[in-house]
PDB file of C-alpha atoms in Angstrom:
ATOM      1  CA  UNK J1392     116.337  87.781  66.702  1.00 85.00           C
ATOM      2  CA  UNK J1393     119.442  86.176  68.196  1.00 84.00           C
ATOM      3  CA  UNK J1394     120.850  83.719  65.733  1.00 93.00           C
ATOM      4  CA  UNK J1395     123.823  81.896  64.296  1.00 97.00           C
ATOM      5  CA  UNK J1396     123.847  81.451  60.541  1.00 97.00           C
ATOM      6  CA  UNK J1397     125.893  79.014  58.482  1.00 97.00           C
ATOM      7  CA  UNK J1398     126.415  78.672  54.767  1.00 97.00           C
ATOM      8  CA  UNK J1399     126.092  76.558  52.828  1.00 97.00           C
ATOM      9  CA  UNK J1400     123.600  74.216  54.467  1.00 97.00           C
ATOM     10  CA  UNK J1401     124.513  71.377  52.122  1.00 97.00           C
ATOM     11  CA  UNK J1402     127.694  70.799  50.160  1.00 97.00           C
ATOM     12  CA  UNK J1403     128.956  67.956  48.029  1.00 97.00           C
ATOM     13  CA  UNK J1404     132.547  68.259  46.909  1.00 96.00           C
ATOM     14  CA  UNK J1405     135.504  66.178  45.772  1.00 97.00           C
ATOM     15  CA  UNK J1406     138.694  65.235  47.548  1.00 97.00           C
ATOM     16  CA  UNK J1407     141.270  68.005  47.594  1.00 97.00           C
ATOM     17  CA  UNK J1408     139.056  70.906  46.539  1.00 97.00           C
ATOM     18  CA  UNK J1409     139.400  73.689  49.093  1.00 97.00           C
ATOM     19  CA  UNK J1410     136.202  74.884  50.703  1.00 97.00           C
ATOM     20  CA  UNK J1411     135.037  77.352  53.322  1.00 98.00           C
ATOM     21  CA  UNK J1412     131.958  77.136  55.514  1.00 98.00           C
ATOM     22  CA  UNK J1413     130.912  80.521  56.816  1.00 98.00           C
ATOM     23  CA  UNK J1414     129.475  81.243  60.247  1.00 98.00           C
ATOM     24  CA  UNK J1415     128.069  84.491  61.555  1.00 98.00           C
ATOM     25  CA  UNK J1416     126.411  85.506  64.835  1.00 97.00           C
ATOM     26  CA  UNK J1417     124.525  88.666  65.741  1.00 96.00           C
ATOM     27  CA  UNK J1418     124.805  88.499  69.536  1.00 95.00           C
ATOM     28  CA  UNK J1419     128.200  90.161  69.940  1.00 94.00           C
ATOM     29  CA  UNK J1420     129.529  87.016  71.604  1.00 94.00           C
ATOM     30  CA  UNK J1421     133.242  86.691  72.099  1.00 93.00           C
ATOM     31  CA  UNK J1422     133.324  82.882  72.192  1.00 93.00           C
ATOM     32  CA  UNK J1423     132.603  80.860  69.057  1.00 95.00           C
ATOM     33  CA  UNK J1424     133.340  77.278  68.124  1.00 95.00           C
ATOM     34  CA  UNK J1425     132.970  74.615  65.463  1.00 97.00           C
ATOM     35  CA  UNK J1426     131.772  71.064  66.016  1.00 96.00           C
ATOM     36  CA  UNK J1427     131.308  68.025  63.865  1.00 97.00           C
ATOM     37  CA  UNK J1428     128.641  65.445  64.585  1.00 96.00           C
ATOM     38  CA  UNK J1429     129.037  61.844  63.493  1.00 95.00           C
ATOM     39  CA  UNK J1430     126.884  58.779  64.227  1.00 90.00           C
ATOM     40  CA  UNK J1431     128.123  56.965  67.297  1.00 87.00           C
ATOM     41  CA  UNK J1432     130.663  59.675  68.090  1.00 90.00           C
ATOM     42  CA  UNK J1433     128.438  62.573  69.077  1.00 90.00           C
ATOM     43  CA  UNK J1434     129.427  66.227  68.887  1.00 93.00           C
ATOM     44  CA  UNK J1435     133.146  66.870  68.891  1.00 93.00           C
ATOM     45  CA  UNK J1436     134.767  70.269  69.015  1.00 93.00           C
ATOM     46  CA  UNK J1437     137.068  71.135  66.110  1.00 95.00           C
ATOM     47  CA  UNK J1438     138.270  74.650  66.927  1.00 95.00           C
ATOM     48  CA  UNK J1439     137.210  77.470  69.153  1.00 93.00           C
ATOM     49  CA  UNK J1440     137.853  81.170  69.457  1.00 94.00           C
ATOM     50  CA  UNK J1441     137.852  83.210  72.632  1.00 91.00           C
ATOM     51  CA  UNK J1442     137.889  86.530  70.795  1.00 92.00           C
ATOM     52  CA  UNK J1443     139.073  88.268  67.636  1.00 94.00           C
ATOM     53  CA  UNK J1444     142.441  86.871  66.528  1.00 93.00           C
ATOM     54  CA  UNK J1445     142.377  84.297  69.351  1.00 92.00           C
ATOM     55  CA  UNK J1446     141.772  80.715  68.228  1.00 93.00           C
ATOM     56  CA  UNK J1447     142.734  77.320  69.578  1.00 91.00           C
ATOM     57  CA  UNK J1448     142.384  73.653  68.748  1.00 92.00           C
ATOM     58  CA  UNK J1449     139.531  71.588  70.041  1.00 91.00           C
ATOM     59  CA  UNK J1450     139.435  67.805  70.178  1.00 90.00           C
ATOM     60  CA  UNK J1451     139.605  67.016  66.435  1.00 95.00           C
ATOM     61  CA  UNK J1452     141.436  69.872  64.639  1.00 96.00           C
ATOM     62  CA  UNK J1453     143.374  67.859  62.043  1.00 97.00           C
ATOM     63  CA  UNK J1454     142.531  68.888  58.475  1.00 97.00           C
ATOM     64  CA  UNK J1455     140.786  72.107  59.471  1.00 98.00           C
ATOM     65  CA  UNK J1456     141.673  75.767  59.782  1.00 98.00           C
ATOM     66  CA  UNK J1457     139.778  78.716  61.196  1.00 98.00           C
ATOM     67  CA  UNK J1458     140.148  82.460  61.340  1.00 96.00           C
ATOM     68  CA  UNK J1459     138.594  85.171  63.495  1.00 97.00           C
ATOM     69  CA  UNK J1460     139.187  88.558  61.942  1.00 97.00           C
ATOM     70  CA  UNK J1461     135.902  90.021  63.143  1.00 96.00           C
ATOM     71  CA  UNK J1462     133.867  89.223  66.228  1.00 96.00           C
ATOM     72  CA  UNK J1463     130.763  88.181  64.315  1.00 97.00           C
ATOM     73  CA  UNK J1464     132.373  85.798  61.803  1.00 98.00           C
ATOM     74  CA  UNK J1465     134.184  82.506  62.319  1.00 98.00           C
ATOM     75  CA  UNK J1466     134.726  80.614  59.042  1.00 98.00           C
ATOM     76  CA  UNK J1467     135.830  76.987  58.902  1.00 98.00           C
ATOM     77  CA  UNK J1468     138.328  76.178  56.157  1.00 98.00           C
ATOM     78  CA  UNK J1469     139.126  72.767  54.708  1.00 98.00           C
ATOM     79  CA  UNK J1470     142.242  73.242  52.620  1.00 96.00           C
ATOM     80  CA  UNK J1471     142.240  69.734  51.149  1.00 97.00           C
ATOM     81  CA  UNK J1472     139.067  67.879  52.107  1.00 98.00           C
ATOM     82  CA  UNK J1473     139.108  64.114  52.405  1.00 97.00           C
ATOM     83  CA  UNK J1474     136.245  61.598  52.598  1.00 97.00           C
ATOM     84  CA  UNK J1475     136.720  61.180  56.358  1.00 97.00           C
ATOM     85  CA  UNK J1476     135.634  64.794  56.734  1.00 98.00           C
ATOM     86  CA  UNK J1477     132.174  63.908  55.487  1.00 98.00           C
ATOM     87  CA  UNK J1478     130.046  64.968  58.429  1.00 97.00           C
ATOM     88  CA  UNK J1479     127.465  67.354  59.850  1.00 97.00           C
ATOM     89  CA  UNK J1480     129.099  70.570  60.995  1.00 98.00           C
ATOM     90  CA  UNK J1481     127.773  73.050  63.537  1.00 98.00           C
ATOM     91  CA  UNK J1482     128.971  76.507  64.396  1.00 97.00           C
ATOM     92  CA  UNK J1483     128.151  77.769  67.884  1.00 96.00           C
ATOM     93  CA  UNK J1484     128.308  81.068  69.699  1.00 95.00           C
ATOM     94  CA  UNK J1485     128.364  81.404  73.461  1.00 90.00           C
ATOM     95  CA  UNK J1486     127.540  84.209  75.846  1.00 85.00           C
ATOM     96  CA  UNK J1487     127.688  83.382  79.555  1.00 78.00           C
ATOM     97  CA  UNK J1488     126.051  80.005  80.122  1.00 77.00           C
ATOM     98  CA  UNK J1489     124.011  80.147  76.960  1.00 83.00           C
ATOM     99  CA  UNK J1490     125.295  78.548  73.763  1.00 88.00           C
ATOM    100  CA  UNK J1491     123.514  78.963  70.440  1.00 93.00           C
ATOM    101  CA  UNK J1492     124.050  76.592  67.551  1.00 96.00           C
ATOM    102  CA  UNK J1493     123.713  77.255  63.870  1.00 96.00           C
ATOM    103  CA  UNK J1494     121.437  75.096  61.698  1.00 95.00           C
ATOM    104  CA  UNK J1495     124.265  72.881  60.498  1.00 97.00           C
ATOM    105  CA  UNK J1496     126.132  72.215  57.276  1.00 98.00           C
ATOM    106  CA  UNK J1497     125.989  68.730  55.837  1.00 97.00           C
ATOM    107  CA  UNK J1498     129.231  68.117  53.968  1.00 98.00           C
ATOM    108  CA  UNK J1499     129.931  65.168  51.703  1.00 98.00           C
ATOM    109  CA  UNK J1500     133.443  64.670  50.334  1.00 98.00           C
ATOM    110  CA  UNK J1501     133.629  62.212  47.446  1.00 97.00           C
TER     111      UNK J1501
ATOM    112  CA  UNK Y 164     140.158  63.494  79.917  1.00 55.00           C
ATOM    113  CA  UNK Y 165     136.601  63.749  81.175  1.00 57.00           C
ATOM    114  CA  UNK Y 166     134.193  61.075  80.077  1.00 77.00           C
ATOM    115  CA  UNK Y 167     130.518  61.841  79.799  1.00 88.00           C
ATOM    116  CA  UNK Y 168     128.148  58.937  79.403  1.00 93.00           C
ATOM    117  CA  UNK Y 169     124.465  59.102  78.626  1.00 95.00           C
ATOM    118  CA  UNK Y 170     121.955  56.329  79.052  1.00 96.00           C
ATOM    119  CA  UNK Y 171     120.005  54.874  77.549  1.00 97.00           C
ATOM    120  CA  UNK Y 172     121.318  55.413  74.057  1.00 95.00           C
ATOM    121  CA  UNK Y 173     117.901  54.783  72.504  1.00 96.00           C
ATOM    122  CA  UNK Y 174     114.448  54.998  74.032  1.00 97.00           C
ATOM    123  CA  UNK Y 175     111.122  54.357  72.324  1.00 97.00           C
ATOM    124  CA  UNK Y 176     107.947  54.871  74.345  1.00 97.00           C
ATOM    125  CA  UNK Y 177     104.236  55.495  73.929  1.00 97.00           C
ATOM    126  CA  UNK Y 178     102.598  58.864  74.319  1.00 97.00           C
ATOM    127  CA  UNK Y 179     101.677  59.530  77.937  1.00 97.00           C
ATOM    128  CA  UNK Y 180     104.465  57.485  79.501  1.00 97.00           C
ATOM    129  CA  UNK Y 181     107.095  58.903  81.834  1.00 97.00           C
ATOM    130  CA  UNK Y 182     110.818  58.508  81.240  1.00 97.00           C
ATOM    131  CA  UNK Y 183     114.188  59.369  82.726  1.00 97.00           C
ATOM    132  CA  UNK Y 184     117.509  59.718  80.945  1.00 97.00           C
ATOM    133  CA  UNK Y 185     120.848  59.950  82.657  1.00 96.00           C
ATOM    134  CA  UNK Y 186     124.147  61.711  82.235  1.00 95.00           C
ATOM    135  CA  UNK Y 187     127.218  60.653  84.211  1.00 93.00           C
ATOM    136  CA  UNK Y 188     130.694  62.124  84.330  1.00 89.00           C
ATOM    137  CA  UNK Y 189     133.972  60.589  85.418  1.00 85.00           C
ATOM    138  CA  UNK Y 190     134.840  63.766  87.315  1.00 83.00           C
ATOM    139  CA  UNK Y 191     133.299  66.822  88.948  1.00 82.00           C
ATOM    140  CA  UNK Y 192     132.220  69.654  86.711  1.00 77.00           C
ATOM    141  CA  UNK Y 193     131.231  73.252  87.306  1.00 78.00           C
ATOM    142  CA  UNK Y 194     128.004  73.251  85.331  1.00 83.00           C
ATOM    143  CA  UNK Y 195     125.973  71.006  83.078  1.00 88.00           C
ATOM    144  CA  UNK Y 196     123.667  71.779  80.213  1.00 92.00           C
ATOM    145  CA  UNK Y 197     120.889  69.805  78.567  1.00 95.00           C
ATOM    146  CA  UNK Y 198     120.082  70.276  74.884  1.00 96.00           C
ATOM    147  CA  UNK Y 199     117.461  68.895  72.549  1.00 97.00           C
ATOM    148  CA  UNK Y 200     118.229  68.371  68.884  1.00 96.00           C
ATOM    149  CA  UNK Y 201     115.638  67.688  66.212  1.00 93.00           C
ATOM    150  CA  UNK Y 202     116.565  66.053  62.896  1.00 87.00           C
ATOM    151  CA  UNK Y 203     118.276  68.457  60.508  1.00 85.00           C
ATOM    152  CA  UNK Y 204     118.702  71.178  63.111  1.00 91.00           C
ATOM    153  CA  UNK Y 205     121.245  72.335  65.625  1.00 94.00           C
ATOM    154  CA  UNK Y 206     120.970  71.557  69.347  1.00 95.00           C
ATOM    155  CA  UNK Y 207     118.835  73.944  71.378  1.00 95.00           C
ATOM    156  CA  UNK Y 208     119.672  74.684  74.995  1.00 93.00           C
ATOM    157  CA  UNK Y 209     117.016  73.530  77.473  1.00 95.00           C
ATOM    158  CA  UNK Y 210     118.607  74.275  80.830  1.00 93.00           C
ATOM    159  CA  UNK Y 211     121.850  74.917  82.689  1.00 90.00           C
ATOM    160  CA  UNK Y 212     122.397  73.546  86.190  1.00 86.00           C
ATOM    161  CA  UNK Y 213     125.255  74.804  88.316  1.00 84.00           C
ATOM    162  CA  UNK Y 214     124.579  73.890  91.944  1.00 84.00           C
ATOM    163  CA  UNK Y 215     124.891  70.377  93.381  1.00 86.00           C
ATOM    164  CA  UNK Y 216     121.439  69.038  94.220  1.00 89.00           C
ATOM    165  CA  UNK Y 217     119.739  71.630  92.048  1.00 90.00           C
ATOM    166  CA  UNK Y 218     116.364  70.799  90.492  1.00 94.00           C
ATOM    167  CA  UNK Y 219     114.915  72.790  87.616  1.00 94.00           C
ATOM    168  CA  UNK Y 220     111.566  72.369  85.926  1.00 95.00           C
ATOM    169  CA  UNK Y 221     110.609  73.315  82.412  1.00 93.00           C
ATOM    170  CA  UNK Y 222     106.932  72.432  81.922  1.00 95.00           C
ATOM    171  CA  UNK Y 223     106.884  68.607  81.859  1.00 97.00           C
ATOM    172  CA  UNK Y 224     110.680  68.323  82.013  1.00 97.00           C
ATOM    173  CA  UNK Y 225     112.497  68.048  85.347  1.00 97.00           C
ATOM    174  CA  UNK Y 226     116.283  68.347  85.471  1.00 95.00           C
ATOM    175  CA  UNK Y 227     118.324  67.295  88.449  1.00 93.00           C
ATOM    176  CA  UNK Y 228     121.992  67.870  89.197  1.00 90.00           C
ATOM    177  CA  UNK Y 229     123.580  65.319  91.507  1.00 89.00           C
ATOM    178  CA  UNK Y 230     124.844  66.408  94.905  1.00 87.00           C
ATOM    179  CA  UNK Y 231     128.392  65.459  93.983  1.00 86.00           C
ATOM    180  CA  UNK Y 232     128.146  67.356  90.662  1.00 84.00           C
ATOM    181  CA  UNK Y 233     129.114  64.308  88.655  1.00 88.00           C
ATOM    182  CA  UNK Y 234     125.726  63.267  87.353  1.00 91.00           C
ATOM    183  CA  UNK Y 235     122.428  64.615  86.127  1.00 93.00           C
ATOM    184  CA  UNK Y 236     119.047  63.320  85.067  1.00 95.00           C
ATOM    185  CA  UNK Y 237     116.219  64.493  82.870  1.00 97.00           C
ATOM    186  CA  UNK Y 238     112.729  63.280  83.654  1.00 97.00           C
ATOM    187  CA  UNK Y 239     109.846  63.803  81.246  1.00 97.00           C
ATOM    188  CA  UNK Y 240     106.300  63.393  82.500  1.00 97.00           C
ATOM    189  CA  UNK Y 241     103.514  62.334  80.155  1.00 97.00           C
ATOM    190  CA  UNK Y 242     105.702  62.336  77.061  1.00 97.00           C
ATOM    191  CA  UNK Y 243     104.256  63.661  73.823  1.00 97.00           C
ATOM    192  CA  UNK Y 244     105.290  63.039  70.197  1.00 96.00           C
ATOM    193  CA  UNK Y 245     106.680  66.577  70.137  1.00 95.00           C
ATOM    194  CA  UNK Y 246     109.269  65.496  72.716  1.00 96.00           C
ATOM    195  CA  UNK Y 247     110.880  63.247  70.109  1.00 96.00           C
ATOM    196  CA  UNK Y 248     114.491  64.165  69.523  1.00 96.00           C
ATOM    197  CA  UNK Y 249     118.092  63.670  70.559  1.00 97.00           C
ATOM    198  CA  UNK Y 250     118.746  64.767  74.127  1.00 97.00           C
ATOM    199  CA  UNK Y 251     122.313  65.799  74.786  1.00 96.00           C
ATOM    200  CA  UNK Y 252     124.061  66.677  78.000  1.00 94.00           C
ATOM    201  CA  UNK Y 253     127.175  68.789  77.996  1.00 91.00           C
ATOM    202  CA  UNK Y 254     129.495  69.639  80.785  1.00 84.00           C
ATOM    203  CA  UNK Y 255     131.507  72.770  81.223  1.00 74.00           C
ATOM    204  CA  UNK Y 256     134.789  72.951  82.984  1.00 58.00           C
ATOM    205  CA  UNK Y 257     136.408  70.922  85.691  1.00 47.00           C
ATOM    206  CA  UNK Y 258     138.666  71.720  88.595  1.00 39.00           C
ATOM    207  CA  UNK Y 259     141.462  72.756  86.259  1.00 41.00           C
ATOM    208  CA  UNK Y 260     139.886  73.272  82.879  1.00 45.00           C
ATOM    209  CA  UNK Y 261     138.429  76.054  80.819  1.00 53.00           C
ATOM    210  CA  UNK Y 262     134.889  77.001  81.700  1.00 53.00           C
ATOM    211  CA  UNK Y 263     134.200  77.851  78.069  1.00 69.00           C
ATOM    212  CA  UNK Y 264     134.750  74.414  76.599  1.00 74.00           C
ATOM    213  CA  UNK Y 265     131.748  72.145  76.421  1.00 82.00           C
ATOM    214  CA  UNK Y 266     132.125  68.385  76.290  1.00 86.00           C
ATOM    215  CA  UNK Y 267     129.060  66.595  74.956  1.00 91.00           C
ATOM    216  CA  UNK Y 268     127.715  63.165  75.674  1.00 93.00           C
ATOM    217  CA  UNK Y 269     126.641  61.022  72.721  1.00 94.00           C
ATOM    218  CA  UNK Y 270     122.994  61.611  73.496  1.00 95.00           C
ATOM    219  CA  UNK Y 271     119.774  59.725  74.084  1.00 96.00           C
ATOM    220  CA  UNK Y 272     117.575  59.350  71.017  1.00 96.00           C
ATOM    221  CA  UNK Y 273     113.987  59.505  72.227  1.00 97.00           C
ATOM    222  CA  UNK Y 274     111.022  58.483  70.108  1.00 97.00           C
ATOM    223  CA  UNK Y 275     107.539  59.074  71.442  1.00 97.00           C
ATOM    224  CA  UNK Y 276     104.940  57.153  69.492  1.00 96.00           C
ATOM    225  CA  UNK Y 277     101.368  58.451  69.223  1.00 95.00           C
TER     226      UNK Y 277
END
């Protein structure tokens, strides 16, 4: 079954404590991306990756890092989380015109 | 910067009614996608339209891409409670942009009451 998985699904943390949200896809897609979804603001792209070792900033990259060492994995790293990064995060993987989203990670930064 | 506006923002109707939601862009785009998102889940792709004037049907859902490729509509016939969700449009690429990047509208939150 084609899917994008994210972990954890829920996370509550404190300001400044580094965290990583993992993302993995099994469709051999080259293009992957991260979004955050906030009420009234919709889905906004954080970072994307065109292929292994190729990443670039999306619309709201500040405070985030990513890496793409393997085609299937695209982790999102928050080196020093702040309360304004409390949000619902989605990883996505795209092949051709079809984009698949993960189930989401709800992050709360206290 | 492309702007993508969806209307209405909220829509609450009774089962059996018809409805149309709209997606409008400030500029031409190469393709447009419609997604549906249920609470607690990620968006799921419904359809991609690429040709101006194109009409696609998915059961009771009809998607139309404007001739000028700047707007699209989603029409639902005889809505059912299972149609409840957030409907998002997303556009891909413009005359000078990357075809991989998707820009999303803020969505139409549809509630279909039994």
